[in-house]
CSV table of C-alpha atoms and ligand atoms in Angstrom, one decimal:
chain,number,residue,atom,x,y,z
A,1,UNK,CA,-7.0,20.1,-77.6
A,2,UNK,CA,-5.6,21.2,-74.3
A,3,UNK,CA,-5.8,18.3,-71.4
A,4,UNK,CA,-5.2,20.0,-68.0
A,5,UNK,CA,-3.4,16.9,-66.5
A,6,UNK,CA,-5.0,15.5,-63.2
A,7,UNK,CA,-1.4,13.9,-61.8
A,8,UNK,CA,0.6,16.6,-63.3
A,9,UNK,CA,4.1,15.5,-61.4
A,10,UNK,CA,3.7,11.8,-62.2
A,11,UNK,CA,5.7,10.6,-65.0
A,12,UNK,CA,6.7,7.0,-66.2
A,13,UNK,CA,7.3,4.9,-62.9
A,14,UNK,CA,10.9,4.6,-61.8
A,15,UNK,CA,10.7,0.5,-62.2
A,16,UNK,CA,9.8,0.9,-66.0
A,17,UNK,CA,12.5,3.3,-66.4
A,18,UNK,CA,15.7,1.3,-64.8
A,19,UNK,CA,14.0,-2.0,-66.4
A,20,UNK,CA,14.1,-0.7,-69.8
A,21,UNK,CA,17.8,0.7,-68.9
A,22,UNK,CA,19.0,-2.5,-67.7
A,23,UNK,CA,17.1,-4.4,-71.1
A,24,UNK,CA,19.2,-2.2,-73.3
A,25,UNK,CA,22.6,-1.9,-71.6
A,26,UNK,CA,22.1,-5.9,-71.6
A,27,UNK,CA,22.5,-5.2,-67.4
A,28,UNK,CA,21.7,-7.9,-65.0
A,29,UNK,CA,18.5,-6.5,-63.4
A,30,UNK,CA,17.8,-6.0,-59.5
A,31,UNK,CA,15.7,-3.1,-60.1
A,32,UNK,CA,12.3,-3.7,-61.0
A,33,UNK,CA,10.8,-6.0,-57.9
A,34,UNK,CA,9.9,-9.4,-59.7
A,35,UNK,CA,11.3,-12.7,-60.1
A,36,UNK,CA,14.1,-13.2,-62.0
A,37,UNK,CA,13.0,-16.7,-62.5
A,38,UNK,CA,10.2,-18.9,-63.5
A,39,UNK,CA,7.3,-19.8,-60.8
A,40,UNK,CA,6.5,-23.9,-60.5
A,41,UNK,CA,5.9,-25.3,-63.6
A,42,UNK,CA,2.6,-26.9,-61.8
A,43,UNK,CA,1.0,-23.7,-61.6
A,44,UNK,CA,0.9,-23.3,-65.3
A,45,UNK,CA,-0.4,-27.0,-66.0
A,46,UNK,CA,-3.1,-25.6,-64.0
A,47,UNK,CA,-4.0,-22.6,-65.4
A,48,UNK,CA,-3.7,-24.8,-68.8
A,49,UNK,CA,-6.0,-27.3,-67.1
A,50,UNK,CA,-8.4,-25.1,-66.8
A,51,UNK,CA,-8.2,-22.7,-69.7
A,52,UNK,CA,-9.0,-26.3,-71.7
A,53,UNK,CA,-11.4,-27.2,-69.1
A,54,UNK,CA,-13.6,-24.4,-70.9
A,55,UNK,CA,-13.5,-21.8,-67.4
A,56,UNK,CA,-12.8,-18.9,-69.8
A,57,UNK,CA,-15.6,-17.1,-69.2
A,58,UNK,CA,-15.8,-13.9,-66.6
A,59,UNK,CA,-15.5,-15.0,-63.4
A,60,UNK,CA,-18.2,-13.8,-60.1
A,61,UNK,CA,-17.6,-10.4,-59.5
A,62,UNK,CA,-15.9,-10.7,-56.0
A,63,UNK,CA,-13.8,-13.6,-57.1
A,64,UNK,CA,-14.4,-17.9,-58.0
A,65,UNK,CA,-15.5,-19.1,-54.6
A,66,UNK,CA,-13.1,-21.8,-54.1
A,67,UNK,CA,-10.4,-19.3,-54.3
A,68,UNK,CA,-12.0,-16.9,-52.0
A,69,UNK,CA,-12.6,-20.0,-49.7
A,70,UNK,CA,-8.6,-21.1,-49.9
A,71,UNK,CA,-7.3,-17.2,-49.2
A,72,UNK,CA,-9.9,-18.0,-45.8
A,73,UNK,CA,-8.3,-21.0,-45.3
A,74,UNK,CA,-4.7,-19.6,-45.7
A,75,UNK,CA,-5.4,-16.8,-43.0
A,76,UNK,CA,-6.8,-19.0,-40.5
A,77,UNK,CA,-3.7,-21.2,-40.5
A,78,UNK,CA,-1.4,-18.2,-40.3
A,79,UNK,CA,-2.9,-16.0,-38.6
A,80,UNK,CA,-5.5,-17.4,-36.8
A,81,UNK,CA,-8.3,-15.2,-37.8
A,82,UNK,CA,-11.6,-16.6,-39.3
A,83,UNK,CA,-12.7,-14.2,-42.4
A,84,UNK,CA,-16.2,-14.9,-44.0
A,85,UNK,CA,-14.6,-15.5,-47.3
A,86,UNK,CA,-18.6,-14.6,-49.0
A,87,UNK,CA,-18.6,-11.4,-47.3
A,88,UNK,CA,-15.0,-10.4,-46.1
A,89,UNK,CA,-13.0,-11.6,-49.2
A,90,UNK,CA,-12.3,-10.1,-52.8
A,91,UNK,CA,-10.2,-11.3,-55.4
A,92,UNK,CA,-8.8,-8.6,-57.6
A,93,UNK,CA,-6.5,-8.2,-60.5
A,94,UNK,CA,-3.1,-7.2,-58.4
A,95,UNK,CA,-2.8,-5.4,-54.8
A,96,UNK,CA,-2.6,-2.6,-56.9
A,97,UNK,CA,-6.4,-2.5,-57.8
A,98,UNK,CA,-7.0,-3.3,-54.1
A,99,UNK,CA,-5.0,-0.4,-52.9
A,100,UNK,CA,-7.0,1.4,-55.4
A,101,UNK,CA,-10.3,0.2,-55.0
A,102,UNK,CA,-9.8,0.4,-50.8
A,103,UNK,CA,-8.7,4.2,-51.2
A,104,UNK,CA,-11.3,5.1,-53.7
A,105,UNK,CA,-14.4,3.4,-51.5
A,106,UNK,CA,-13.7,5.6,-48.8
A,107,UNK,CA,-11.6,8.9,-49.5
A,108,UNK,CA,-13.6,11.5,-49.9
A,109,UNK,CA,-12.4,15.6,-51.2
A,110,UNK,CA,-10.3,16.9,-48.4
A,111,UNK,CA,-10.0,14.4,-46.1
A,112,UNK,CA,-6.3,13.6,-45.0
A,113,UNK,CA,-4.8,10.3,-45.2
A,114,UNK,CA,-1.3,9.7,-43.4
A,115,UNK,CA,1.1,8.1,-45.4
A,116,UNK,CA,4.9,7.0,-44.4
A,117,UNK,CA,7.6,8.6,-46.1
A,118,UNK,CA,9.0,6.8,-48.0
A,119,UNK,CA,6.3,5.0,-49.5
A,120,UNK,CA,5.3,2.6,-52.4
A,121,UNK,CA,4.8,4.6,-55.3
A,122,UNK,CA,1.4,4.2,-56.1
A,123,UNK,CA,-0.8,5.3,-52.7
A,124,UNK,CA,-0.1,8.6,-52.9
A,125,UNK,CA,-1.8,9.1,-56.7
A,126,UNK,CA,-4.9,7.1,-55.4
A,127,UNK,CA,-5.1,9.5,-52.8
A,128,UNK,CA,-5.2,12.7,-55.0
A,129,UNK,CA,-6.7,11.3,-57.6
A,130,UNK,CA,-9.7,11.1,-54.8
A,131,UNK,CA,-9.2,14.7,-53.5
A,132,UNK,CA,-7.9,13.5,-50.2
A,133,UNK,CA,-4.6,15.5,-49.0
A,134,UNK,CA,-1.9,13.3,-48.4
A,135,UNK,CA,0.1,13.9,-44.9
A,136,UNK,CA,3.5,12.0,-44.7
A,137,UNK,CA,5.3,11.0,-41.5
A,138,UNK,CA,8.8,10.6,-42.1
A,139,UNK,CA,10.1,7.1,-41.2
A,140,UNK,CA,13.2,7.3,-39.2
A,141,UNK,CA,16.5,6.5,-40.4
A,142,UNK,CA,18.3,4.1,-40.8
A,143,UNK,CA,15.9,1.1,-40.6
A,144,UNK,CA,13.3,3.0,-41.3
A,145,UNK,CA,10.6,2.3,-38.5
A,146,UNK,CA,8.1,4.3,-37.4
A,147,UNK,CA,8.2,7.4,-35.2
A,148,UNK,CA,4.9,7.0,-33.5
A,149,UNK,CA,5.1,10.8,-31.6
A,150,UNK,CA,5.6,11.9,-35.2
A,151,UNK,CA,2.2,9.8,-36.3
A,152,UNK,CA,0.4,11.3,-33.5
A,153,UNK,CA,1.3,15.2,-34.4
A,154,UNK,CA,0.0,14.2,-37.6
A,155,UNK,CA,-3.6,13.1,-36.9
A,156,UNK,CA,-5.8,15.4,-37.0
A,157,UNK,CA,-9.8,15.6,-37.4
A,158,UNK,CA,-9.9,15.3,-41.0
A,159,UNK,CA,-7.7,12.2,-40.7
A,160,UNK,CA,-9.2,9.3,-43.0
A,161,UNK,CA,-7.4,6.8,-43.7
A,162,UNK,CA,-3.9,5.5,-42.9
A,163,UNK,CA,-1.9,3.7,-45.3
A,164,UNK,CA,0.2,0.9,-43.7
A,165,UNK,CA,3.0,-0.8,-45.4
A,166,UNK,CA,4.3,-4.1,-43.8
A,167,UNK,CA,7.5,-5.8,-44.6
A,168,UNK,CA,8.3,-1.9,-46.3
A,169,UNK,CA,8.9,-1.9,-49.8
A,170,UNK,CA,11.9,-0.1,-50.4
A,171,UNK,CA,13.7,-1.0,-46.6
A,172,UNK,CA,11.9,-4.2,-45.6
A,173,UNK,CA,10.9,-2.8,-42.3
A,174,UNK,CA,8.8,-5.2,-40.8
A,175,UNK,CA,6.2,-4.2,-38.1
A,176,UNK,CA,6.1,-5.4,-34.3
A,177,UNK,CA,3.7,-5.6,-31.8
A,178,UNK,CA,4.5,-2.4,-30.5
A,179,UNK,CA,3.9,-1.1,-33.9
A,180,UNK,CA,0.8,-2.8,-34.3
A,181,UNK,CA,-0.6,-1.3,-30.8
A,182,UNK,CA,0.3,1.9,-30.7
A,183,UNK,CA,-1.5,2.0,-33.8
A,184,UNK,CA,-4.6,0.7,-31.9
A,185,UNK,CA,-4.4,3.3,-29.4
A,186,UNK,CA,-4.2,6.3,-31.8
A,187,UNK,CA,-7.4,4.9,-34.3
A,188,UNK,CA,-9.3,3.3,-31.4
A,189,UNK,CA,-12.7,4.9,-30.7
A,190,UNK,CA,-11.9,7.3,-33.5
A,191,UNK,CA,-13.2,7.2,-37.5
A,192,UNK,CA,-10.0,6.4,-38.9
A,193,UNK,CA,-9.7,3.4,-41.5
A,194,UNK,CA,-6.5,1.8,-42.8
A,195,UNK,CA,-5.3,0.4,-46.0
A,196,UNK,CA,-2.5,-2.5,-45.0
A,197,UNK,CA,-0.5,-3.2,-47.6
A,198,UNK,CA,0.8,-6.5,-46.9
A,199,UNK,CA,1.8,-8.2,-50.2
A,200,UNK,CA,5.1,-9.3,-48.9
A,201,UNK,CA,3.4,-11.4,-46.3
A,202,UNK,CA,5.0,-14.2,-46.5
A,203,UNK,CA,9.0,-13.2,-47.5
A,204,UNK,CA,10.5,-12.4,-43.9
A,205,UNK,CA,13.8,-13.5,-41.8
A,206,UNK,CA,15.4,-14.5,-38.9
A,207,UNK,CA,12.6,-16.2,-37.3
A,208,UNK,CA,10.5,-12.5,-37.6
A,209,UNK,CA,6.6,-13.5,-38.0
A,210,UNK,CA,4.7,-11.0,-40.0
A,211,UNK,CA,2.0,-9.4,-37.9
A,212,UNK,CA,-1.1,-8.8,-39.6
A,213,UNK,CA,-3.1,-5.9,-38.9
A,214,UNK,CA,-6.0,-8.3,-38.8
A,215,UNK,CA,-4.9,-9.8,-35.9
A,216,UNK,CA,-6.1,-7.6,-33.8
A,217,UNK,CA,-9.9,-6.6,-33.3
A,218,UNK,CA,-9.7,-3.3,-33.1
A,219,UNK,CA,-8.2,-2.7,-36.5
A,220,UNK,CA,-9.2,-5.6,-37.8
A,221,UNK,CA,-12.9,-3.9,-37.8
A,222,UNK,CA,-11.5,-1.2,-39.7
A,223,UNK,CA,-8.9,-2.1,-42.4
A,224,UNK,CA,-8.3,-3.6,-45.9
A,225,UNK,CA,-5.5,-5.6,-46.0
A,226,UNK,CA,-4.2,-5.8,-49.8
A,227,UNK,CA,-2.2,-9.2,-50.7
A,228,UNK,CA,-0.8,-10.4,-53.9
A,229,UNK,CA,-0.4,-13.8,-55.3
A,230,UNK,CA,2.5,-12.1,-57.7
A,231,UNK,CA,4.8,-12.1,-54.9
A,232,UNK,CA,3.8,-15.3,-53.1
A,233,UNK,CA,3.8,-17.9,-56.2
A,234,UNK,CA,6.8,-16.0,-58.6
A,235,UNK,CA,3.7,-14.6,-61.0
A,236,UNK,CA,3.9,-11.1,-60.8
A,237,UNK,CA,2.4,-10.9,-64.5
A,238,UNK,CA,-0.7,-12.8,-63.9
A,239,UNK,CA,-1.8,-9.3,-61.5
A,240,UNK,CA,-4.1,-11.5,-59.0
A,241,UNK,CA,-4.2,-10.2,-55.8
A,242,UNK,CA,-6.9,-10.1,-53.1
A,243,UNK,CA,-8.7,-7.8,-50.5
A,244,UNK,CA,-9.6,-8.4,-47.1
A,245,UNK,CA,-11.9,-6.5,-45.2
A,246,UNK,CA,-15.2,-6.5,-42.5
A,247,UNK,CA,-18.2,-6.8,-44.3
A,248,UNK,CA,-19.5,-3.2,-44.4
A,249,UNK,CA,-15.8,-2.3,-46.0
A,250,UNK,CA,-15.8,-4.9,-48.6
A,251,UNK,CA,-19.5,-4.0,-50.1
A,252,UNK,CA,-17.7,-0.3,-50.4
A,253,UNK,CA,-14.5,-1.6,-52.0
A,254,UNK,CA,-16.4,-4.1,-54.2
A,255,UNK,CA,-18.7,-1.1,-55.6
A,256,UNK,CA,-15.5,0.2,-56.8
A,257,UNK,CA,-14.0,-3.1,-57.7
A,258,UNK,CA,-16.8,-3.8,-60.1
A,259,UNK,CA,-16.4,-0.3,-62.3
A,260,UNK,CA,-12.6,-0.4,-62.2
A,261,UNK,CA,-12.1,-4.5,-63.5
A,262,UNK,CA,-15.4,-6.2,-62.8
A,263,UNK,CA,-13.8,-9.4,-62.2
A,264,UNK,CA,-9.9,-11.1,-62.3
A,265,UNK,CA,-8.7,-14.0,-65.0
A,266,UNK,CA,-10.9,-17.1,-64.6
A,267,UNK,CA,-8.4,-19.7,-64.9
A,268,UNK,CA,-5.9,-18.2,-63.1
A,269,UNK,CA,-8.0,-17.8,-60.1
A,270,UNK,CA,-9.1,-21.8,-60.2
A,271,UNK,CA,-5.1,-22.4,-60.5
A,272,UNK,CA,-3.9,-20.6,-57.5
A,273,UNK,CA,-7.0,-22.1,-55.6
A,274,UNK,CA,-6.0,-25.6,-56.4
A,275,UNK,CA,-2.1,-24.7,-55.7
A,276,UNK,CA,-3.3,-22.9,-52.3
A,277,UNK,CA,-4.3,-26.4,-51.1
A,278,UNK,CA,-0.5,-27.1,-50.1
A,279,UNK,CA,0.6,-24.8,-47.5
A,280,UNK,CA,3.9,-25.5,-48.6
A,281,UNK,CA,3.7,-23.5,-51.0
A,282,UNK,CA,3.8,-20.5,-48.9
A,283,UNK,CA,4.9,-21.8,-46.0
A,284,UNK,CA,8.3,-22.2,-47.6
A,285,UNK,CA,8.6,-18.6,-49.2
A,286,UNK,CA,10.9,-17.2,-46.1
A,287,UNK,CA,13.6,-19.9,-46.0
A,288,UNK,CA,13.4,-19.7,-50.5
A,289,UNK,CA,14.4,-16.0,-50.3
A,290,UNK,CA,16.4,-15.8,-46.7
A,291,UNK,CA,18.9,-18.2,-49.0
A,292,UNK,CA,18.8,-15.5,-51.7
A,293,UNK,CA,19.0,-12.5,-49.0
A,294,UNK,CA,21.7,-14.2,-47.3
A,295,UNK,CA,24.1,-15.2,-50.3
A,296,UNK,CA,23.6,-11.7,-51.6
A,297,UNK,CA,24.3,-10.1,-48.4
A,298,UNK,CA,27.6,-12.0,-48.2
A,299,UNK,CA,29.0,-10.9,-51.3
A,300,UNK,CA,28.2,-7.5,-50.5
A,301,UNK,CA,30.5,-7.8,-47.2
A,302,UNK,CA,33.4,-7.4,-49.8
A,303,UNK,CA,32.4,-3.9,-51.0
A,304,UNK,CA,32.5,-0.8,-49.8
A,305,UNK,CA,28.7,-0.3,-49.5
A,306,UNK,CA,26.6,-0.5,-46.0
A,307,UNK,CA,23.8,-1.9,-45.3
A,308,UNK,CA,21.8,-3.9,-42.5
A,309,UNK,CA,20.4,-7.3,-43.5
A,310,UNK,CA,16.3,-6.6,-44.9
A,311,UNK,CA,14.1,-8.0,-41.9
A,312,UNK,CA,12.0,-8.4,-45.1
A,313,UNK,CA,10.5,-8.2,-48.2
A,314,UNK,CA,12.8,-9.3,-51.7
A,315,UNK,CA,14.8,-6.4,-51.3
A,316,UNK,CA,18.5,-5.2,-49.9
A,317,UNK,CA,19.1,-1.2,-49.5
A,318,UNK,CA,22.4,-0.2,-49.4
A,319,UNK,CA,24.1,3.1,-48.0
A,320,UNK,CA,27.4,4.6,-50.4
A,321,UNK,CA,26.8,8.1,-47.9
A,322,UNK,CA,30.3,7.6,-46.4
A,323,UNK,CA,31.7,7.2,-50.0
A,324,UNK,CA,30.4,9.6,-52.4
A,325,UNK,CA,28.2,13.2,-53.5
A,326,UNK,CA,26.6,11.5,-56.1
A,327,UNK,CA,22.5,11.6,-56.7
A,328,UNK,CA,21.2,8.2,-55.8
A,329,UNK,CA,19.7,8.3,-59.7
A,330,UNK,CA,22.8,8.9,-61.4
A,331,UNK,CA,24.6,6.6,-59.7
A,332,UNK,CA,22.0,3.4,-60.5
A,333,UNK,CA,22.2,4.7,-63.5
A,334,UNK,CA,25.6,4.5,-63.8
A,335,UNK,CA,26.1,1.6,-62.4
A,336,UNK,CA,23.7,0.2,-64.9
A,337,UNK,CA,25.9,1.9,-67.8
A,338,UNK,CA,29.2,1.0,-66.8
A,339,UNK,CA,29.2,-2.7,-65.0
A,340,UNK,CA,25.8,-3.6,-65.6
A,341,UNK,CA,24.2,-3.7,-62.2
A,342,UNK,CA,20.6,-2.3,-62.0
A,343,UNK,CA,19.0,-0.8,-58.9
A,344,UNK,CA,16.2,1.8,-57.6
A,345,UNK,CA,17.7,4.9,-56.2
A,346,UNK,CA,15.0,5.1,-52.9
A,347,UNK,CA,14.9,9.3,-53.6
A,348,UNK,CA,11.7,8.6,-55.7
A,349,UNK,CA,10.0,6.6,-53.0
A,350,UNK,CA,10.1,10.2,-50.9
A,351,UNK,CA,7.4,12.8,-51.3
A,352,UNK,CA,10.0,15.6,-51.3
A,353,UNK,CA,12.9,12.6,-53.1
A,354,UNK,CA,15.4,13.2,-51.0
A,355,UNK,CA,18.2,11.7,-51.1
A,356,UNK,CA,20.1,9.6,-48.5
A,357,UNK,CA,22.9,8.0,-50.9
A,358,UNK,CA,20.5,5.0,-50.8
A,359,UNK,CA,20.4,1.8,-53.4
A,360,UNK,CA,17.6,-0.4,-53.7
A,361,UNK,CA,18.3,-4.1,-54.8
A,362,UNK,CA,15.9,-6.9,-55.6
A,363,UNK,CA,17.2,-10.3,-54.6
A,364,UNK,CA,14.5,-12.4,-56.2
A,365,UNK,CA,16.8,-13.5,-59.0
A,366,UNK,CA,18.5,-16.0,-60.1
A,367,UNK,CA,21.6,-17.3,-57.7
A,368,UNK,CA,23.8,-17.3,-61.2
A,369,UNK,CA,22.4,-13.4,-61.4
A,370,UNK,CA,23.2,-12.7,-57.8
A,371,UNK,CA,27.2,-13.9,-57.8
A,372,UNK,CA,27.5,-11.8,-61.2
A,373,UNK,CA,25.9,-8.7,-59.8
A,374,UNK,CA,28.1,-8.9,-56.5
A,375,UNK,CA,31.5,-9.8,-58.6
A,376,UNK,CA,31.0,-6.7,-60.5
A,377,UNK,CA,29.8,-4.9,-57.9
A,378,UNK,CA,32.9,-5.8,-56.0
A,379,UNK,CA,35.0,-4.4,-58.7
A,380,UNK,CA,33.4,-1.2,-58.8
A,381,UNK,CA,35.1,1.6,-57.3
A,382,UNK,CA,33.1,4.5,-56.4
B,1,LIG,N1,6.7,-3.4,-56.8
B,1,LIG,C1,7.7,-3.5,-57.7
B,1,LIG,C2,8.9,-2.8,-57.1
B,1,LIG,O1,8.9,-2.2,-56.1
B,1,LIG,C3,7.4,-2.8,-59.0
B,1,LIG,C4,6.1,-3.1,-59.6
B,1,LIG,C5,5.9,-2.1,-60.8
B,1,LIG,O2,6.7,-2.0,-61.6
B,1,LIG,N2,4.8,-1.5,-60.8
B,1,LIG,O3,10.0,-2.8,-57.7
């Protein structure tokens, strides 16, 4: 049997790859982006509370009400904005089925969506998979915010959908109100929807707010915004994320949502609802990991690599383009090899993976993790 592959150029993702490296060199892993330790103990008397409860049955399509009430409750008191959590809120098994479920509803063959380069690894696969053509804008170096004039030579009438990334997973750009309204001047009045990936909402620094794109009307009326309760509560594993979105958009996405999963773990959803009833539970997240960010900063002072503290998101970059010729990969994988350090080399988050002499490390590990990974990185001479 010959398959004729439909994502021919994707192979194994880079996080699996440098996770399994780092598992068998015994390497202390800031690679893959998750928690290097365990999430409140509370949340899993929950789950286990439940589970014996007898909720282990599927749960309502679009999510168990009281969660999809709380995630209402939670954006009000952040961001102000009242959703309809019947009719403008889903509950999905990660941000990855939302970003998949939101593309899928509404790309159609040939239509363009704009994507920033670089991007998180799995829009761009959503997008072809769909038949829509994707159309990068280069972020600019080195913080990697966005070049608007560039954004505006790439619109065109096919334009979709735009796919919105804020804090930026790999550089931790965070978006600012001039961001979020030139972006209102360039889709007002015009069919153009947008996918907001948002699922490090709640993990910025130095007094920076994160700006939802549902905070203003205009796209407000036309986006998904794709969250995940893996990167809010330390449970990437349990894959629960959410999707919100103005009631014509969320009867499209849900069409999809019920094919791809139909519904998202029962007791895990009543868990999070009952933990969601403490606002400190998010409300804390940017001081948790501005710690973590700052201690790991620090240490990196003492080497030779650059870098500008992330404005957010769990992860540092790092520059070594004044020190070396070597490829981004081989040198995290080095690195992994020969001190036991593990990283993301930020060439595969580019559509052409170029290669700035960039490192990508996660800081949501342990502090005992951290000051091992700096001491040997310290020691390590390029
Ligand atoms: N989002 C995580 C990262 O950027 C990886 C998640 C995954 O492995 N799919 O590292």
């Amino acid at each position: 049997m010959s398959i004729s592959s439909k994502l021919p150029n994707v192979g194994t993702t880079i996080f699996t790859t440098m996770s399994k490296l780092a598992s068998d060199c015994g390497a202390i892993n800031l690679s893959q982006g998750f928690p290097g330790f365990d999430c409140d103990p509370v949340l899993v008397e929950l789950v286990t509370k439940h589970m014996k409860a007898g909720l282990n049955q599927y749960a309502p399509m679009s999510g168990v009400p009281i969660l999809r009430e709380q995630i209402a409750v939670k954006t009000k008191l952040v961001h102000s904005v009242d959703l309809n959590s019947e009719t403008e809120v889903t509950v999905v098994s990660g941000a990855t089925e939302a970003i998949y479920a939101a593309v899928t509803a509404v790309v159609k063959q040939g239509d363009e969506v704009i994507l920033f380069d670089p991007a998180y690894d799995c829009y761009a696969p959503a997008i072809e998979l769909n038949g829509g053509k994707p159309v990068y804008v280069p972020l600019e170096t080195p913080d990697f915010s966005v070049n608007w004039d560039k954004v505006k030579a790439a619109i065109s009438e096919k334009t979709r959908l735009i796919m919105v990334n804020t804090p930026h997973n790999p550089s931790g750009y965070v978006w600012t109100s001039e961001d979020i309204n030139t972006l209102v001047e360039f889709v007002e009045n015009k069919d153009i929807l947008i996918v907001s990936d948002e699922v490090y909402e709640h993990i910025t620094f130095d007094g920076r707010k994160h700006l939802s794109l549902l905070t203003h009307l205009v796209l407000r009326e036309r986006t998904f915004v794709c969250g995940s309760f893996g990167k809010t509560f330390h449970v990437t594993g349990w894959k629960i994320g959410y999707c919100l979105a103005p009631p014509k958009l969320t009867e499209e996405f849900r069409k999809i949502h019920q094919f791809l999963t139909f519904s998202s773990a029962t007791p895990l959803q009543y868990a999070l609802a009952d933990y969601l009833s403490d606002p400190s539970h998010y409300l804390t997240l940017p001081d948790f990991y501005q710690k973590k960010r700052d201690l790991f900063c620090e240490g990196l002072k003492n080497t030779r690599f650059e870098f500008s503290p992330a404005q957010g998101s769990f992860f540092q970059m790092v520059s070594y383009a004044n020190l070396s010729e070597e490829s981004d990969y081989e040198l995290a994988v080095r690195l992994t090899k020969e001190i036991g350090v593990a990283s993301i080399p930020i060439s595969v988050f580019f559509s052409n993976k170029k290669d700035y002499k960039i490192l990508r490390f996660c800081f949501a590990k342990k502090d005992s993790d951290l000051i091992a990974a700096l001491d040997k990185l310290q020691r390590f001479e390029l």
